[in-house]
XYZ file of C-alpha atoms in Angstrom:
579
model
C -26.717 -5.462 29.335
C -25.065 -5.006 25.872
C -23.258 -1.817 24.928
C -24.866 -1.158 21.531
C -27.283 -3.007 18.963
C -27.344 -2.755 15.486
C -30.500 -3.411 14.422
C -32.008 -4.780 10.868
C -28.676 -4.627 8.883
C -28.135 -6.458 6.112
C -25.384 -8.685 7.615
C -22.541 -9.548 5.091
C -20.163 -11.445 7.690
C -16.848 -11.699 5.579
C -16.890 -15.219 5.073
C -18.479 -15.172 1.480
C -22.035 -16.818 3.054
C -24.966 -15.293 2.170
C -26.384 -12.103 3.415
C -29.018 -11.925 5.623
C -30.767 -9.560 8.124
C -29.597 -9.569 11.423
C -29.127 -7.822 14.985
C -25.708 -7.333 16.103
C -24.889 -7.069 20.045
C -21.937 -5.493 21.345
C -20.361 -5.852 24.726
C -17.113 -4.553 26.050
C -15.339 -4.284 22.427
C -16.673 -7.665 21.099
C -19.733 -9.112 19.250
C -21.684 -10.622 21.746
C -24.921 -11.607 19.886
C -26.146 -12.383 16.429
C -29.872 -12.977 16.007
C -32.140 -12.722 12.915
C -33.574 -9.333 12.262
C -35.753 -8.096 15.373
C -34.368 -10.977 17.199
C -32.234 -10.002 19.783
C -34.342 -8.922 23.256
C -31.360 -8.019 25.410
C -31.111 -4.737 27.058
C -28.577 -2.469 25.834
C -27.427 1.001 26.375
C -28.186 2.617 22.683
C -29.341 0.624 19.789
C -29.484 1.851 16.194
C -31.948 1.107 13.285
C -30.058 0.004 10.194
C -32.828 -1.330 7.858
C -31.734 -0.705 4.556
C -27.568 -0.506 5.246
C -24.970 -3.381 5.324
C -23.311 -4.358 8.183
C -19.766 -5.894 7.318
C -16.347 -6.512 9.261
C -14.093 -3.641 9.398
C -11.787 -3.615 6.293
C -7.967 -4.932 6.443
C -5.486 -3.036 4.530
C -2.580 -5.738 3.805
C -0.043 -3.220 2.595
C 0.389 0.542 4.089
C 3.017 2.711 5.083
C 1.585 4.658 8.138
C 4.518 3.746 10.632
C 5.142 7.684 10.771
C 1.909 9.094 9.919
C 0.225 7.429 12.753
C 1.908 9.915 14.826
C 0.534 12.929 13.625
C -2.632 11.471 12.556
C -3.855 8.908 14.543
C -6.825 8.335 12.106
C -4.715 7.027 9.446
C -6.861 9.200 6.885
C -8.138 8.651 4.340
C -7.868 4.931 5.307
C -10.421 4.888 8.401
C -12.840 7.032 6.730
C -12.915 4.276 3.798
C -13.968 1.231 6.848
C -10.426 0.317 7.122
C -9.814 -0.881 10.836
C -6.813 -2.721 10.888
C -3.448 -1.733 8.286
C -0.111 -3.836 7.758
C 2.714 -1.536 7.945
C 6.794 -2.025 7.772
C 6.292 -3.413 4.099
C 8.736 -3.125 1.498
C 11.755 -3.041 3.854
C 11.734 0.376 5.127
C 10.780 0.665 9.314
C 11.419 3.411 11.259
C 13.096 0.509 13.961
C 15.184 -0.531 14.745
C 17.770 2.229 15.421
C 20.658 1.760 16.877
C 21.120 4.032 19.903
C 24.994 4.568 19.373
C 24.680 5.809 15.691
C 22.351 9.190 16.135
C 22.694 9.853 12.555
C 21.083 6.612 11.688
C 17.490 8.740 12.438
C 18.480 11.255 10.029
C 19.528 8.498 7.363
C 15.854 6.553 7.787
C 14.194 9.671 7.515
C 15.981 11.032 3.953
C 15.588 7.292 2.949
C 11.568 7.066 3.635
C 11.400 10.660 1.986
C 13.080 9.353 -1.138
C 11.609 5.856 -1.565
C 8.422 6.235 -0.133
C 7.760 9.830 -0.619
C 7.082 10.959 2.459
C 7.230 14.532 3.303
C 10.794 15.127 4.859
C 9.817 17.836 7.252
C 6.520 15.610 8.247
C 8.956 13.290 9.283
C 11.184 15.466 11.720
C 8.648 17.763 13.120
C 5.591 14.912 13.149
C 7.675 11.580 14.757
C 8.949 11.941 18.238
C 12.159 9.436 16.958
C 13.381 8.879 20.721
C 13.322 4.742 20.400
C 15.930 2.139 19.419
C 14.364 -1.590 19.950
C 11.460 -2.318 18.090
C 9.624 -2.559 20.720
C 10.161 0.863 22.233
C 8.698 1.928 18.659
C 5.526 -0.523 19.089
C 5.147 1.121 22.821
C 5.581 4.798 21.415
C 2.575 4.203 19.027
C 0.294 2.022 21.873
C -2.590 3.786 22.865
C -2.918 6.338 20.472
C -4.019 4.627 17.075
C -7.629 4.962 16.528
C -6.832 1.681 13.972
C -5.790 -1.815 14.522
C -1.480 -1.561 13.091
C 0.471 -4.133 13.367
C 4.270 -3.736 11.546
C 6.743 -5.980 9.876
C 10.333 -5.179 10.809
C 12.453 -3.708 7.695
C 15.348 -5.545 6.365
C 17.136 -2.186 5.620
C 16.760 -1.139 9.485
C 18.429 -4.609 10.667
C 20.806 -4.289 8.590
C 22.002 -0.543 9.007
C 21.324 -1.064 12.904
C 24.305 -4.091 12.481
C 26.145 -2.729 10.122
C 26.288 1.043 9.956
C 27.189 2.762 6.657
C 28.764 -0.940 5.571
C 25.115 -1.894 5.174
C 25.103 0.408 1.854
C 27.663 -1.773 -0.420
C 29.266 -4.734 1.863
C 28.342 -8.105 2.402
C 27.769 -9.281 6.121
C 30.251 -11.230 7.750
C 28.949 -14.386 9.720
C 29.073 -12.546 12.688
C 27.068 -9.478 11.950
C 24.494 -11.787 9.569
C 24.087 -13.438 13.290
C 23.713 -10.005 15.052
C 21.170 -9.728 12.139
C 19.290 -12.500 13.104
C 19.330 -11.920 17.003
C 18.038 -8.666 16.362
C 15.239 -9.949 13.768
C 14.190 -12.414 16.557
C 14.085 -9.791 19.484
C 12.145 -7.493 17.190
C 9.342 -10.360 16.515
C 9.501 -11.284 20.060
C 8.866 -7.699 20.842
C 5.524 -7.771 18.255
C 6.919 -7.693 15.212
C 4.497 -9.258 12.352
C 8.150 -10.878 10.666
C 10.212 -9.609 8.092
C 9.799 -7.595 5.501
C 12.631 -6.774 2.611
C 13.580 -5.298 -1.212
C 15.469 -6.757 -3.751
C 14.061 -3.609 -6.433
C 16.149 -1.695 -8.778
C 13.576 1.343 -7.931
C 14.215 1.392 -4.281
C 17.358 4.126 -3.694
C 18.336 5.786 -0.030
C 18.121 9.452 0.270
C 21.803 9.537 -1.110
C 20.668 8.195 -4.537
C 22.352 4.749 -4.069
C 20.660 1.107 -3.286
C 19.134 0.536 -0.231
C 20.910 -1.613 2.351
C 18.609 -4.620 1.861
C 19.735 -4.725 -2.177
C 22.982 -5.501 -0.782
C 22.125 -8.756 0.598
C 22.819 -12.261 -0.610
C 20.560 -15.275 -0.518
C 22.317 -16.914 2.002
C 21.551 -13.528 4.154
C 17.936 -13.870 2.817
C 17.380 -17.412 3.897
C 18.683 -17.220 7.158
C 16.373 -14.220 8.184
C 13.550 -16.209 6.524
C 14.317 -19.074 8.561
C 14.515 -17.158 11.838
C 10.772 -15.876 10.835
C 9.841 -19.158 11.168
C 10.463 -19.717 14.681
C 8.471 -17.116 15.724
C 4.938 -17.447 16.056
C 2.116 -15.587 13.983
C 4.898 -13.936 11.574
C 5.202 -13.834 7.967
C 7.480 -12.316 5.418
C 6.992 -9.548 2.480
C 9.254 -9.247 0.010
C 9.965 -6.822 -2.897
C 11.907 -8.155 -6.118
C 12.901 -6.100 -9.361
C 10.005 -8.582 -11.698
C 7.214 -7.454 -9.315
C 6.976 -4.773 -11.563
C 6.810 -6.532 -14.604
C 7.552 -10.028 -15.030
C 9.849 -12.786 -12.287
C 13.065 -13.630 -13.370
C 14.037 -17.590 -13.027
C 16.420 -16.699 -10.081
C 13.750 -14.337 -8.636
C 10.956 -16.874 -8.108
C 13.797 -19.434 -6.968
C 15.098 -16.908 -4.279
C 10.947 -16.159 -3.233
C 10.088 -20.124 -3.309
C 13.324 -20.434 -0.834
C 12.408 -17.421 1.382
C 9.018 -19.118 2.088
C 10.113 -22.710 2.433
C 12.912 -21.925 4.915
C 10.386 -20.024 6.871
C 7.484 -22.216 6.515
C 5.402 -19.024 6.101
C 3.721 -17.195 3.458
C 5.403 -14.404 1.410
C 2.987 -11.793 -0.039
C 4.674 -9.247 -2.705
C 3.247 -6.642 -4.865
C 1.888 -5.152 -7.252
C 0.302 -7.831 -9.610
C -0.385 -5.530 -12.384
C -2.802 -6.842 -14.604
C -3.378 -5.592 -18.198
C -5.101 -7.807 -20.916
C -2.460 -6.051 -23.664
C 0.201 -8.069 -21.724
C -1.437 -11.399 -21.651
C 1.784 -13.277 -20.224
C 2.247 -11.325 -16.979
C -0.463 -12.616 -14.769
C 0.651 -16.718 -16.142
C 4.059 -15.755 -15.128
C 3.623 -14.032 -11.849
C 1.755 -16.548 -10.838
C 3.894 -19.469 -11.491
C 5.872 -18.758 -8.516
C 2.658 -19.706 -6.422
C 2.754 -22.923 -8.037
C 6.436 -23.143 -7.696
C 6.033 -22.475 -4.161
C 3.472 -24.453 -3.328
C 5.303 -27.449 -4.654
C 8.318 -26.660 -2.520
C 5.986 -26.385 0.510
C 5.838 -22.854 0.636
C 3.488 -20.151 -0.383
C 3.507 -17.220 -2.367
C 0.831 -14.630 -2.598
C 0.484 -11.827 -4.913
C -1.266 -8.318 -4.009
C -3.573 -6.840 -7.175
C -5.527 -3.692 -6.624
C -9.157 -4.140 -8.036
C -9.389 -0.368 -9.194
C -7.353 1.847 -11.014
C -5.720 4.127 -8.402
C -5.225 7.861 -9.808
C -1.273 8.873 -9.928
C 0.225 12.305 -11.060
C 3.661 12.754 -12.578
C 5.821 15.677 -12.818
C 8.791 16.680 -14.425
C 10.153 18.493 -11.663
C 9.948 16.499 -8.642
C 10.699 12.604 -8.191
C 7.866 10.291 -9.679
C 7.897 7.027 -11.231
C 8.854 9.039 -14.824
C 12.172 8.929 -12.786
C 12.264 5.278 -12.842
C 12.455 4.589 -16.397
C 15.722 3.951 -17.743
C 17.812 6.616 -18.558
C 15.603 9.281 -17.223
C 16.719 9.699 -14.413
C 19.847 10.940 -15.529
C 17.826 13.942 -16.779
C 15.405 14.717 -14.506
C 17.698 14.612 -11.842
C 19.775 17.768 -13.315
C 18.860 21.201 -11.612
C 15.998 22.169 -13.168
C 17.369 24.980 -15.436
C 19.460 22.488 -17.139
C 16.698 19.767 -17.198
C 14.642 22.389 -18.929
C 17.334 22.997 -21.540
C 17.774 19.167 -22.203
C 14.078 18.498 -22.460
C 14.247 20.766 -25.283
C 16.736 18.832 -27.353
C 14.684 16.895 -29.901
C 17.349 14.524 -29.844
C 17.436 14.159 -25.931
C 13.602 13.865 -26.248
C 13.483 10.869 -29.160
C 16.458 9.385 -26.911
C 14.188 9.504 -23.756
C 10.914 7.993 -25.518
C 13.023 4.923 -27.317
C 14.385 4.035 -23.486
C 10.512 4.638 -22.220
C 9.428 1.967 -24.887
C 11.680 -0.375 -24.823
C 11.771 -3.835 -23.086
C 14.047 -2.677 -20.096
C 11.047 -0.433 -19.506
C 9.104 -3.249 -18.112
C 5.720 -2.042 -16.313
C 6.772 1.417 -17.008
C 6.311 1.581 -20.500
C 2.612 2.063 -19.606
C 3.670 5.838 -18.679
C 4.999 6.593 -22.270
C 1.954 7.663 -24.588
C 2.037 10.717 -23.326
C -0.635 11.714 -25.611
C -3.046 9.998 -23.045
C -1.679 12.283 -19.989
C -4.056 14.997 -18.693
C -3.130 18.280 -17.702
C -3.828 19.340 -13.808
C -2.751 22.322 -12.097
C -0.737 24.787 -14.173
C 1.404 28.298 -13.338
C 1.751 30.329 -16.053
C 0.269 32.673 -17.995
C 0.892 30.784 -21.376
C -0.929 27.717 -19.356
C -4.145 29.137 -18.807
C -7.052 27.243 -19.901
C -4.915 24.148 -20.314
C -6.284 22.067 -16.714
C -8.105 19.167 -17.119
C -7.271 18.838 -21.306
C -5.729 15.728 -23.056
C -2.303 16.474 -23.956
C -2.993 14.608 -27.724
C -5.657 17.262 -28.494
C -3.251 20.077 -27.517
C -0.800 18.394 -29.444
C -2.666 18.317 -32.433
C -3.685 21.803 -32.335
C -0.289 22.970 -31.994
C 0.874 20.689 -34.987
C 3.633 18.652 -32.540
C 4.031 14.966 -31.150
C 2.299 14.709 -27.846
C 6.003 14.465 -25.578
C 7.202 17.347 -27.128
C 3.960 19.423 -26.364
C 3.998 17.767 -22.988
C 7.582 19.149 -21.945
C 6.944 22.682 -23.962
C 3.885 23.484 -21.431
C 5.938 21.727 -18.216
C 8.763 23.995 -19.292
C 6.387 27.013 -19.356
C 5.486 26.539 -15.804
C 9.198 26.032 -14.786
C 8.110 21.773 -14.644
C 5.763 22.383 -11.837
C 2.980 20.983 -13.881
C 0.846 18.282 -12.374
C 0.155 15.484 -15.071
C -2.246 13.050 -14.838
C -1.474 9.702 -17.341
C -5.151 8.180 -18.230
C -4.490 4.313 -17.573
C -3.909 2.179 -20.793
C -5.643 -0.672 -19.210
C -9.189 0.464 -18.707
C -10.604 -1.914 -21.246
C -13.823 -4.542 -20.786
C -10.669 -7.670 -21.546
C -8.569 -6.154 -18.723
C -11.778 -5.891 -16.621
C -12.899 -9.697 -17.004
C -9.087 -10.303 -16.487
C -9.118 -9.319 -13.391
C -12.532 -10.952 -12.550
C -10.509 -14.144 -13.151
C -7.261 -13.805 -11.396
C -9.054 -12.537 -7.957
C -10.512 -16.290 -7.983
C -6.884 -17.499 -7.864
C -6.110 -18.973 -4.187
C -2.814 -17.145 -4.075
C -4.105 -13.783 -5.294
C -5.168 -11.458 -2.685
C -6.564 -8.004 -3.079
C -3.952 -4.893 -1.323
C -1.441 -2.619 -2.488
C -2.542 0.655 -1.723
C 0.705 1.965 -0.239
C -1.554 3.800 2.008
C 1.204 6.773 3.766
C 3.348 6.888 0.928
C 3.889 8.648 -2.060
C 1.470 11.222 -0.403
C 1.280 13.932 -2.974
C 1.497 11.404 -6.153
C -1.151 8.849 -5.507
C -4.246 8.004 -3.463
C -4.749 3.875 -3.038
C -6.342 4.123 0.235
C -10.179 4.475 -0.750
C -9.860 1.107 -2.854
C -12.161 -0.274 -0.556
C -15.038 2.058 -0.578
C -14.633 2.140 -4.483
C -14.176 -1.355 -4.856
C -17.520 -1.913 -3.359
C -19.423 0.961 -5.239
C -18.208 -1.229 -8.529
C -19.633 -4.378 -7.061
C -22.902 -2.871 -6.267
C -23.693 -0.468 -8.848
C -21.007 -0.525 -11.584
C -19.244 -3.898 -13.368
C -20.300 -6.305 -10.438
C -17.544 -8.630 -11.715
C -17.877 -10.066 -8.170
C -20.889 -10.533 -5.677
C -20.937 -8.120 -2.742
C -20.407 -11.151 0.009
C -17.381 -12.167 -2.175
C -16.043 -8.634 -2.545
C -16.517 -8.200 1.224
C -14.533 -11.738 1.639
C -11.894 -10.869 -0.071
C -11.802 -6.913 1.641
C -11.574 -9.151 5.468
C -11.215 -12.454 6.025
C -8.821 -12.866 3.675
C -6.100 -10.651 4.852
C -6.948 -11.515 7.821
C -6.082 -15.052 7.636
C -3.359 -14.546 5.653
C -2.345 -12.441 8.369
C -3.348 -15.118 11.238
C -5.323 -12.578 12.638
C -7.311 -13.169 16.458
C -10.647 -12.495 16.235
C -10.932 -10.410 13.692
C -12.239 -10.496 10.272
C -15.246 -11.527 10.098
C -18.723 -11.024 12.341
C -19.234 -14.313 14.588
C -19.347 -13.857 18.379
C -16.665 -13.337 20.456
C -14.702 -11.744 17.806
C -13.410 -8.014 17.882
C -15.965 -5.675 17.103
C -14.109 -4.454 13.955
C -17.524 -3.070 11.869
C -18.421 -1.024 8.977
C -22.286 0.174 8.305
C -22.659 1.568 4.499
C -25.376 2.883 2.525
C -25.550 0.249 -0.356
C -26.727 3.162 -2.552
C -24.194 5.625 -2.250
C -20.976 3.398 -0.876
C -17.956 4.962 -3.159
C -14.934 6.942 -2.818
C -14.741 10.453 -3.758
C -12.089 12.373 -6.193
C -8.178 12.635 -5.047
C -7.684 16.338 -3.744
C -4.495 17.881 -2.861
C -4.328 18.859 0.531
C -2.176 20.731 2.885
C -2.455 19.186 6.661
C 0.653 17.366 7.067
C 3.283 18.552 9.547
C 5.322 21.487 7.776
C 2.341 22.314 5.627
C 3.171 19.745 3.444
C 0.914 18.343 0.318
C -0.746 15.125 -0.153
C -3.579 13.651 -1.660
C -6.802 12.630 0.104
C -10.001 11.305 -0.761
C -13.212 11.297 1.260
C -15.178 8.617 1.457
C -19.472 8.289 0.035
C -21.986 6.153 1.955
C -19.835 4.981 4.957
C -22.715 5.267 7.881
C -20.725 4.147 11.282
C -17.158 2.543 11.533
C -16.266 0.908 15.014
C -13.096 -0.253 15.990
C -12.908 -2.462 18.875
C -16.655 -1.915 19.891
C -15.684 2.110 20.289
C -17.157 4.793 16.781
C -14.864 6.366 15.281
C -16.394 7.100 12.174
C -20.342 8.760 11.656
C -21.879 9.722 8.530
C -18.225 10.405 7.062
C -16.873 12.206 9.742
C -14.696 11.202 11.803
C -15.741 11.192 15.683
C -12.022 11.737 17.603
C -12.157 8.718 19.294
C -8.683 6.197 19.483
C -9.360 2.608 20.083
C -7.157 1.135 18.184
C -4.742 -1.600 19.263
C -0.900 -2.010 18.319
C -1.096 -6.129 16.893
C 1.744 -8.061 18.030
C 2.880 -11.476 16.776
C 1.792 -14.165 18.805
C -0.547 -12.431 21.127
C -2.795 -11.028 18.435
C -1.458 -13.113 14.960
C -1.784 -16.860 15.323
C 0.744 -19.268 13.218
C -0.471 -20.102 9.562
C 2.097 -22.678 8.072
C 2.130 -23.305 4.421
C 3.184 -27.165 5.317
């Protein structure tokens, strides 16, 4: 007897094959039967009529930071509501494990680092996470049986370095003995289930004290040695960030990524590939790393988002504006002094010069302050400005846009919420995206779900992309879009039995209404431990989401079921070599 049958759905199986009407039967958490519509005659405990609905594999998000949030939010919201059934965490070199049991202060250091570098709430990290583990295996065991999504995790280079070197991890070069200890700890973590190694060399990544994070102090020898260890364990890979990920790779960065992939015999994925027709040489330069890697026996995969992710800014709290060269020195001052400095026309002129300079790289996108939309305001002086474009307000006041923006923010004590309108929402950029998505080393992802909680909301990219493919730009057909969200990332990670609707596979499934599938607007909610804020977005048109056969979402609402699996390398992932 089957547990459940979905009858008459339009099946898009994740392989890219044409859609077809089908019945799909489930038994013991797996797909047991696939027939033409009306062809399933086996008895079942329950059935549903899915005529007019689309059935797909569960979506796989290849780049999240749900490492902490899953402890207080087993449903990985909002991702699960948007059809994501499997998440990859432990990215960018930052993980909560391993922790050295001989240094209890390391947990506090990790919390403050995650607060700064990934925009997580410190109160939520302190109140919502148990912090009782030492090894990576202990961390995975603490999550086992308490997640509604399937979740796998890389082990972060920063955690490895801190565990072995302590405070010397910042600024110190590893001795041969320390490097050997890191390699051993990495191997132990992979044996306990880590998917591989994540690391960062990005100049934007600083710890809670404002210093470069630990992995940024590693030399090439250390990085290659760790990658070589990754290649010795089954079902693993590498995720890496370098400064050039934000704009264009330097030659030495390409050399490093190629050496890392070749040493491991595994793919290296990085994010995020920004596609903008006004910078036509960026995509060819970034993808030249992939061509070089293939020639050397490796593989480098670029993650790119298929939507424009809303992201808010503020002159009052840490955000992407702080990362513009020279801006951190002003925006890091106490608020009264910051307001005084921003009132100086010479200071503003220098900030604008730096923001529009070549050294600003991709952050030049943020420098057109006339395109910003005013969000929440907090003073009588700003009444009626919410939702208005800065350029229009500046014209009314006879000011330049940046001076107007500063004046508005200063009246709110710098609490004003700012929404920059993306500069790359033009037909040429969307056509360039469509072309770039067809590259064999480009994959959709980079949501950062679970991080930068009050600044951006990338988790809904799955449903928003499908809505775009079905009813708006229609850049790719539905079958291709589903493959890009399911089997492509599943294949990169070597996930066993996931990513396609096939007999014997795990029953991770999404059933949706093609006339309604979409993502709602991002709204600020206060539902984190410590009443901290985050951006959330509800899905539209999602009828059902199943994880390992258990329904976790029905009609856009969580069921409360917790049926996810903590996915361990080797057991739940197979080796995908580059050779």
